[in-house]
């Protein structure tokens, strides 16, 4: 478990985007905080090697190559919403996200993620984006109240 991957999504962000069937990249500590999906995979079970079914919530590990691998699998699955840093110079953004996703919302406010002990971190240096895969998820993201600029790709 890499410590810098352990930053968890505020529960209200996930809840505002509807019910998810699977979070393939999480931990028990994260699940206790945000109940991200009906089913989860953790590093121990390696979500990359499992079968993904239904609507996916994905806030992947940020380290390479895990982020590329998770975003590639998300693109192939094409049903769900991902939350990643708005790193528009990243190779994964150009080669994986922009070429496969259905829509993006660049968030106006930076997200203060949570740590495994349940405390909230400081404001991060980077902003984030929500990425939708599939028309249904794009429409949910478009109509969602989280402030940001929504774009169909
Ligand atoms: C940025 S955190 C996000 C957690 C959760 N998805 C959320 O939205 O709060 C990424 C999580 O992926 C986990 N992880 C790392 N490698 C993994 C793997 N191969 N399979 C499943 N989970 C993994 C990390 O331990 C970490 O808890």
PDB file of C-alpha atoms and ligand atoms in Angstrom:
ATOM      1  CA  UNK A   1       0.000   0.000   0.000  1.00  0.00           C
ATOM      2  CA  UNK A   2       1.556   3.280  -1.094  1.00  0.00           C
ATOM      3  CA  UNK A   3       0.874   6.056   1.394  1.00  0.00           C
ATOM      4  CA  UNK A   4       0.485   8.723  -1.298  1.00  0.00           C
ATOM      5  CA  UNK A   5      -2.363   6.763  -2.879  1.00  0.00           C
ATOM      6  CA  UNK A   6      -4.378   6.894   0.337  1.00  0.00           C
ATOM      7  CA  UNK A   7      -6.510   9.977  -0.211  1.00  0.00           C
ATOM      8  CA  UNK A   8     -10.213   9.376  -0.076  1.00  0.00           C
ATOM      9  CA  UNK A   9     -13.159  11.060  -1.760  1.00  0.00           C
ATOM     10  CA  UNK A  10     -15.637  13.051   0.345  1.00  0.00           C
ATOM     11  CA  UNK A  11     -18.782  10.954   0.658  1.00  0.00           C
ATOM     12  CA  UNK A  12     -21.076  13.761  -0.546  1.00  0.00           C
ATOM     13  CA  UNK A  13     -19.330  13.953  -3.934  1.00  0.00           C
ATOM     14  CA  UNK A  14     -19.905  10.270  -4.651  1.00  0.00           C
ATOM     15  CA  UNK A  15     -23.466  10.359  -3.317  1.00  0.00           C
ATOM     16  CA  UNK A  16     -24.347  13.307  -5.541  1.00  0.00           C
ATOM     17  CA  UNK A  17     -23.485  11.222  -8.607  1.00  0.00           C
ATOM     18  CA  UNK A  18     -25.883   8.363  -7.866  1.00  0.00           C
ATOM     19  CA  UNK A  19     -25.453   4.720  -6.905  1.00  0.00           C
ATOM     20  CA  UNK A  20     -22.362   2.859  -8.110  1.00  0.00           C
ATOM     21  CA  UNK A  21     -22.093  -0.910  -8.483  1.00  0.00           C
ATOM     22  CA  UNK A  22     -18.324  -1.185  -8.073  1.00  0.00           C
ATOM     23  CA  UNK A  23     -15.324   0.745  -6.747  1.00  0.00           C
ATOM     24  CA  UNK A  24     -12.359  -1.286  -8.068  1.00  0.00           C
ATOM     25  CA  UNK A  25      -9.668   0.799  -6.316  1.00  0.00           C
ATOM     26  CA  UNK A  26     -10.274   1.441  -2.687  1.00  0.00           C
ATOM     27  CA  UNK A  27      -9.413   0.324   0.845  1.00  0.00           C
ATOM     28  CA  UNK A  28     -11.381  -0.760   3.886  1.00  0.00           C
ATOM     29  CA  UNK A  29     -10.628   2.609   5.536  1.00  0.00           C
ATOM     30  CA  UNK A  30     -11.948   4.493   2.489  1.00  0.00           C
ATOM     31  CA  UNK A  31     -15.036   2.317   2.304  1.00  0.00           C
ATOM     32  CA  UNK A  32     -15.804   2.972   5.967  1.00  0.00           C
ATOM     33  CA  UNK A  33     -15.725   6.696   5.218  1.00  0.00           C
ATOM     34  CA  UNK A  34     -17.587   6.970   1.924  1.00  0.00           C
ATOM     35  CA  UNK A  35     -19.390   3.686   1.062  1.00  0.00           C
ATOM     36  CA  UNK A  36     -18.471   4.409  -2.551  1.00  0.00           C
ATOM     37  CA  UNK A  37     -20.163   1.432  -4.209  1.00  0.00           C
ATOM     38  CA  UNK A  38     -22.120  -1.769  -3.617  1.00  0.00           C
ATOM     39  CA  UNK A  39     -18.974  -3.828  -4.220  1.00  0.00           C
ATOM     40  CA  UNK A  40     -15.285  -2.968  -3.811  1.00  0.00           C
ATOM     41  CA  UNK A  41     -11.834  -4.274  -4.689  1.00  0.00           C
ATOM     42  CA  UNK A  42      -8.755  -3.288  -2.693  1.00  0.00           C
ATOM     43  CA  UNK A  43      -5.026  -3.502  -3.437  1.00  0.00           C
ATOM     44  CA  UNK A  44      -4.976  -6.936  -1.809  1.00  0.00           C
ATOM     45  CA  UNK A  45      -7.414  -8.347  -4.384  1.00  0.00           C
ATOM     46  CA  UNK A  46      -5.986  -6.127  -7.168  1.00  0.00           C
ATOM     47  CA  UNK A  47      -8.929  -4.471  -8.911  1.00  0.00           C
ATOM     48  CA  UNK A  48      -7.025  -4.524 -12.204  1.00  0.00           C
ATOM     49  CA  UNK A  49      -7.202  -8.312 -12.358  1.00  0.00           C
ATOM     50  CA  UNK A  50     -10.891  -8.582 -11.483  1.00  0.00           C
ATOM     51  CA  UNK A  51     -13.954  -8.503 -13.680  1.00  0.00           C
ATOM     52  CA  UNK A  52     -15.711  -5.131 -13.582  1.00  0.00           C
ATOM     53  CA  UNK A  53     -19.496  -5.173 -13.747  1.00  0.00           C
ATOM     54  CA  UNK A  54     -22.044  -2.357 -13.821  1.00  0.00           C
ATOM     55  CA  UNK A  55     -21.591   1.304 -13.046  1.00  0.00           C
ATOM     56  CA  UNK A  56     -18.067   2.083 -11.745  1.00  0.00           C
ATOM     57  CA  UNK A  57     -16.855   4.742  -9.316  1.00  0.00           C
ATOM     58  CA  UNK A  58     -13.134   5.250  -9.862  1.00  0.00           C
ATOM     59  CA  UNK A  59     -10.750   7.469  -7.945  1.00  0.00           C
ATOM     60  CA  UNK A  60      -7.617   5.503  -8.875  1.00  0.00           C
ATOM     61  CA  UNK A  61      -4.221   5.380  -7.191  1.00  0.00           C
ATOM     62  CA  UNK A  62      -2.343   8.434  -8.497  1.00  0.00           C
ATOM     63  CA  UNK A  63       1.015   6.725  -8.867  1.00  0.00           C
ATOM     64  CA  UNK A  64       2.300   5.421 -12.185  1.00  0.00           C
ATOM     65  CA  UNK A  65       1.727   2.988 -13.781  1.00  0.00           C
ATOM     66  CA  UNK A  66      -1.411   2.284 -11.708  1.00  0.00           C
ATOM     67  CA  UNK A  67      -3.264   5.407 -12.813  1.00  0.00           C
ATOM     68  CA  UNK A  68      -2.749   4.549 -16.511  1.00  0.00           C
ATOM     69  CA  UNK A  69      -3.759   0.934 -15.965  1.00  0.00           C
ATOM     70  CA  UNK A  70      -6.959   1.827 -14.101  1.00  0.00           C
ATOM     71  CA  UNK A  71      -7.923   4.505 -16.630  1.00  0.00           C
ATOM     72  CA  UNK A  72      -7.319   2.092 -19.509  1.00  0.00           C
ATOM     73  CA  UNK A  73      -9.586  -0.502 -17.916  1.00  0.00           C
ATOM     74  CA  UNK A  74     -12.202   2.194 -17.266  1.00  0.00           C
ATOM     75  CA  UNK A  75     -12.076   3.256 -20.928  1.00  0.00           C
ATOM     76  CA  UNK A  76     -12.616  -0.352 -22.029  1.00  0.00           C
ATOM     77  CA  UNK A  77     -15.474  -0.822 -19.571  1.00  0.00           C
ATOM     78  CA  UNK A  78     -17.076   2.499 -20.595  1.00  0.00           C
ATOM     79  CA  UNK A  79     -19.635   2.768 -17.799  1.00  0.00           C
ATOM     80  CA  UNK A  80     -18.982   4.983 -14.817  1.00  0.00           C
ATOM     81  CA  UNK A  81     -17.412   8.152 -13.476  1.00  0.00           C
ATOM     82  CA  UNK A  82     -13.761   8.748 -12.576  1.00  0.00           C
ATOM     83  CA  UNK A  83     -12.234  11.424 -10.389  1.00  0.00           C
ATOM     84  CA  UNK A  84      -8.641  12.390 -11.193  1.00  0.00           C
ATOM     85  CA  UNK A  85      -6.393  15.410 -10.887  1.00  0.00           C
ATOM     86  CA  UNK A  86      -6.880  17.871 -13.762  1.00  0.00           C
ATOM     87  CA  UNK A  87      -3.391  17.215 -15.015  1.00  0.00           C
ATOM     88  CA  UNK A  88      -3.816  18.336 -18.594  1.00  0.00           C
ATOM     89  CA  UNK A  89      -0.156  17.820 -19.457  1.00  0.00           C
ATOM     90  CA  UNK A  90      -0.188  14.150 -18.392  1.00  0.00           C
ATOM     91  CA  UNK A  91       0.278  11.431 -20.990  1.00  0.00           C
ATOM     92  CA  UNK A  92      -2.663   9.507 -19.514  1.00  0.00           C
ATOM     93  CA  UNK A  93      -4.905  12.530 -19.967  1.00  0.00           C
ATOM     94  CA  UNK A  94      -4.156  12.833 -23.686  1.00  0.00           C
ATOM     95  CA  UNK A  95      -3.725   9.174 -24.621  1.00  0.00           C
ATOM     96  CA  UNK A  96      -6.393   7.572 -22.446  1.00  0.00           C
ATOM     97  CA  UNK A  97      -8.922  10.077 -21.085  1.00  0.00           C
ATOM     98  CA  UNK A  98      -9.338  12.445 -24.034  1.00  0.00           C
ATOM     99  CA  UNK A  99      -9.469   9.644 -26.569  1.00  0.00           C
ATOM    100  CA  UNK A 100     -12.025   7.451 -24.788  1.00  0.00           C
ATOM    101  CA  UNK A 101     -14.148   9.341 -22.278  1.00  0.00           C
ATOM    102  CA  UNK A 102     -17.592  10.713 -23.092  1.00  0.00           C
ATOM    103  CA  UNK A 103     -17.494  13.945 -21.082  1.00  0.00           C
ATOM    104  CA  UNK A 104     -15.461  15.872 -18.509  1.00  0.00           C
ATOM    105  CA  UNK A 105     -16.282  18.346 -15.782  1.00  0.00           C
ATOM    106  CA  UNK A 106     -13.363  20.538 -14.714  1.00  0.00           C
ATOM    107  CA  UNK A 107     -14.144  21.360 -11.116  1.00  0.00           C
ATOM    108  CA  UNK A 108     -14.173  24.953  -9.982  1.00  0.00           C
ATOM    109  CA  UNK A 109     -13.193  24.194  -6.398  1.00  0.00           C
ATOM    110  CA  UNK A 110     -10.321  22.026  -5.285  1.00  0.00           C
ATOM    111  CA  UNK A 111     -11.344  18.920  -3.351  1.00  0.00           C
ATOM    112  CA  UNK A 112     -10.024  18.399   0.144  1.00  0.00           C
ATOM    113  CA  UNK A 113      -9.586  14.626   0.300  1.00  0.00           C
ATOM    114  CA  UNK A 114      -9.645  12.549   3.475  1.00  0.00           C
ATOM    115  CA  UNK A 115      -6.848  10.523   5.071  1.00  0.00           C
ATOM    116  CA  UNK A 116      -7.187   6.937   6.352  1.00  0.00           C
ATOM    117  CA  UNK A 117      -7.639   8.219   9.933  1.00  0.00           C
ATOM    118  CA  UNK A 118     -10.730  10.166   8.842  1.00  0.00           C
ATOM    119  CA  UNK A 119      -9.200  13.640   9.044  1.00  0.00           C
ATOM    120  CA  UNK A 120      -9.438  15.962   6.056  1.00  0.00           C
ATOM    121  CA  UNK A 121      -6.252  17.006   4.261  1.00  0.00           C
ATOM    122  CA  UNK A 122      -5.291  20.553   3.373  1.00  0.00           C
ATOM    123  CA  UNK A 123      -6.294  22.004   0.033  1.00  0.00           C
ATOM    124  CA  UNK A 124      -4.231  20.169  -2.630  1.00  0.00           C
ATOM    125  CA  UNK A 125      -2.024  22.016  -5.113  1.00  0.00           C
ATOM    126  CA  UNK A 126      -4.051  20.734  -8.077  1.00  0.00           C
ATOM    127  CA  UNK A 127      -7.649  20.921  -9.142  1.00  0.00           C
ATOM    128  CA  UNK A 128      -9.614  17.820 -10.098  1.00  0.00           C
ATOM    129  CA  UNK A 129     -11.884  16.691 -12.901  1.00  0.00           C
ATOM    130  CA  UNK A 130     -14.739  14.239 -13.052  1.00  0.00           C
ATOM    131  CA  UNK A 131     -14.738  12.076 -16.170  1.00  0.00           C
ATOM    132  CA  UNK A 132     -17.848  10.339 -17.473  1.00  0.00           C
ATOM    133  CA  UNK A 133     -17.908   7.168 -19.528  1.00  0.00           C
ATOM    134  CA  UNK A 134     -21.112   6.418 -21.415  1.00  0.00           C
ATOM    135  CA  UNK A 135     -23.991   8.723 -22.303  1.00  0.00           C
ATOM    136  CA  UNK A 136     -25.982   8.056 -19.124  1.00  0.00           C
ATOM    137  CA  UNK A 137     -23.052   8.976 -16.884  1.00  0.00           C
ATOM    138  CA  UNK A 138     -22.328  12.068 -18.980  1.00  0.00           C
ATOM    139  CA  UNK A 139     -25.899  13.268 -18.453  1.00  0.00           C
ATOM    140  CA  UNK A 140     -25.691  12.633 -14.703  1.00  0.00           C
ATOM    141  CA  UNK A 141     -22.447  14.621 -14.590  1.00  0.00           C
ATOM    142  CA  UNK A 142     -23.922  17.428 -16.717  1.00  0.00           C
ATOM    143  CA  UNK A 143     -26.914  17.798 -14.396  1.00  0.00           C
ATOM    144  CA  UNK A 144     -24.919  17.403 -11.188  1.00  0.00           C
ATOM    145  CA  UNK A 145     -24.661  20.482  -8.973  1.00  0.00           C
ATOM    146  CA  UNK A 146     -20.890  20.286  -8.324  1.00  0.00           C
ATOM    147  CA  UNK A 147     -19.556  23.563  -9.676  1.00  0.00           C
ATOM    148  CA  UNK A 148     -17.392  23.300 -12.789  1.00  0.00           C
ATOM    149  CA  UNK A 149     -17.177  23.455 -16.560  1.00  0.00           C
ATOM    150  CA  UNK A 150     -18.810  20.484 -18.302  1.00  0.00           C
ATOM    151  CA  UNK A 151     -17.710  19.474 -21.776  1.00  0.00           C
ATOM    152  CA  UNK A 152     -18.754  16.662 -24.083  1.00  0.00           C
ATOM    153  CA  UNK A 153     -15.749  15.148 -25.849  1.00  0.00           C
TER     154      UNK A 153
HETATM  155  C1  LIG B   1      -6.952   7.655  -4.306  1.00  0.00           C
HETATM  156  S1  LIG B   1      -7.504   6.281  -3.300  1.00  0.00           S
HETATM  157  C2  LIG B   1      -9.271   6.380  -3.573  1.00  0.00           C
HETATM  158  C3  LIG B   1     -10.097   5.436  -2.753  1.00  0.00           C
HETATM  159  C4  LIG B   1     -11.584   5.390  -3.072  1.00  0.00           C
HETATM  160  N1  LIG B   1     -11.775   4.886  -4.434  1.00  0.00           N
HETATM  161  C5  LIG B   1     -12.242   6.746  -2.953  1.00  0.00           C
HETATM  162  O1  LIG B   1     -12.780   7.265  -3.937  1.00  0.00           O
HETATM  163  O2  LIG B   1     -12.243   7.291  -1.844  1.00  0.00           O
HETATM  164  C6  LIG B   1      -6.991   4.873  -4.304  1.00  0.00           C
HETATM  165  C7  LIG B   1      -7.110   3.558  -3.587  1.00  0.00           C
HETATM  166  O3  LIG B   1      -6.753   2.489  -4.462  1.00  0.00           O
HETATM  167  C8  LIG B   1      -6.103   1.486  -3.693  1.00  0.00           C
HETATM  168  N2  LIG B   1      -5.331   0.605  -4.592  1.00  0.00           N
HETATM  169  C9  LIG B   1      -4.017   0.693  -4.939  1.00  0.00           C
HETATM  170  N3  LIG B   1      -3.702  -0.288  -5.808  1.00  0.00           N
HETATM  171  C10 LIG B   1      -4.819  -1.019  -6.005  1.00  0.00           C
HETATM  172  C11 LIG B   1      -5.134  -2.162  -6.783  1.00  0.00           C
HETATM  173  N4  LIG B   1      -4.201  -2.760  -7.552  1.00  0.00           N
HETATM  174  N5  LIG B   1      -6.392  -2.646  -6.739  1.00  0.00           N
HETATM  175  C12 LIG B   1      -7.329  -2.058  -5.965  1.00  0.00           C
HETATM  176  N6  LIG B   1      -7.103  -0.960  -5.211  1.00  0.00           N
HETATM  177  C13 LIG B   1      -5.856  -0.452  -5.235  1.00  0.00           C
HETATM  178  C14 LIG B   1      -5.273   2.269  -2.714  1.00  0.00           C
HETATM  179  O4  LIG B   1      -4.889   1.472  -1.603  1.00  0.00           O
HETATM  180  C15 LIG B   1      -6.225   3.420  -2.360  1.00  0.00           C
HETATM  181  O5  LIG B   1      -7.018   3.076  -1.246  1.00  0.00           O
END
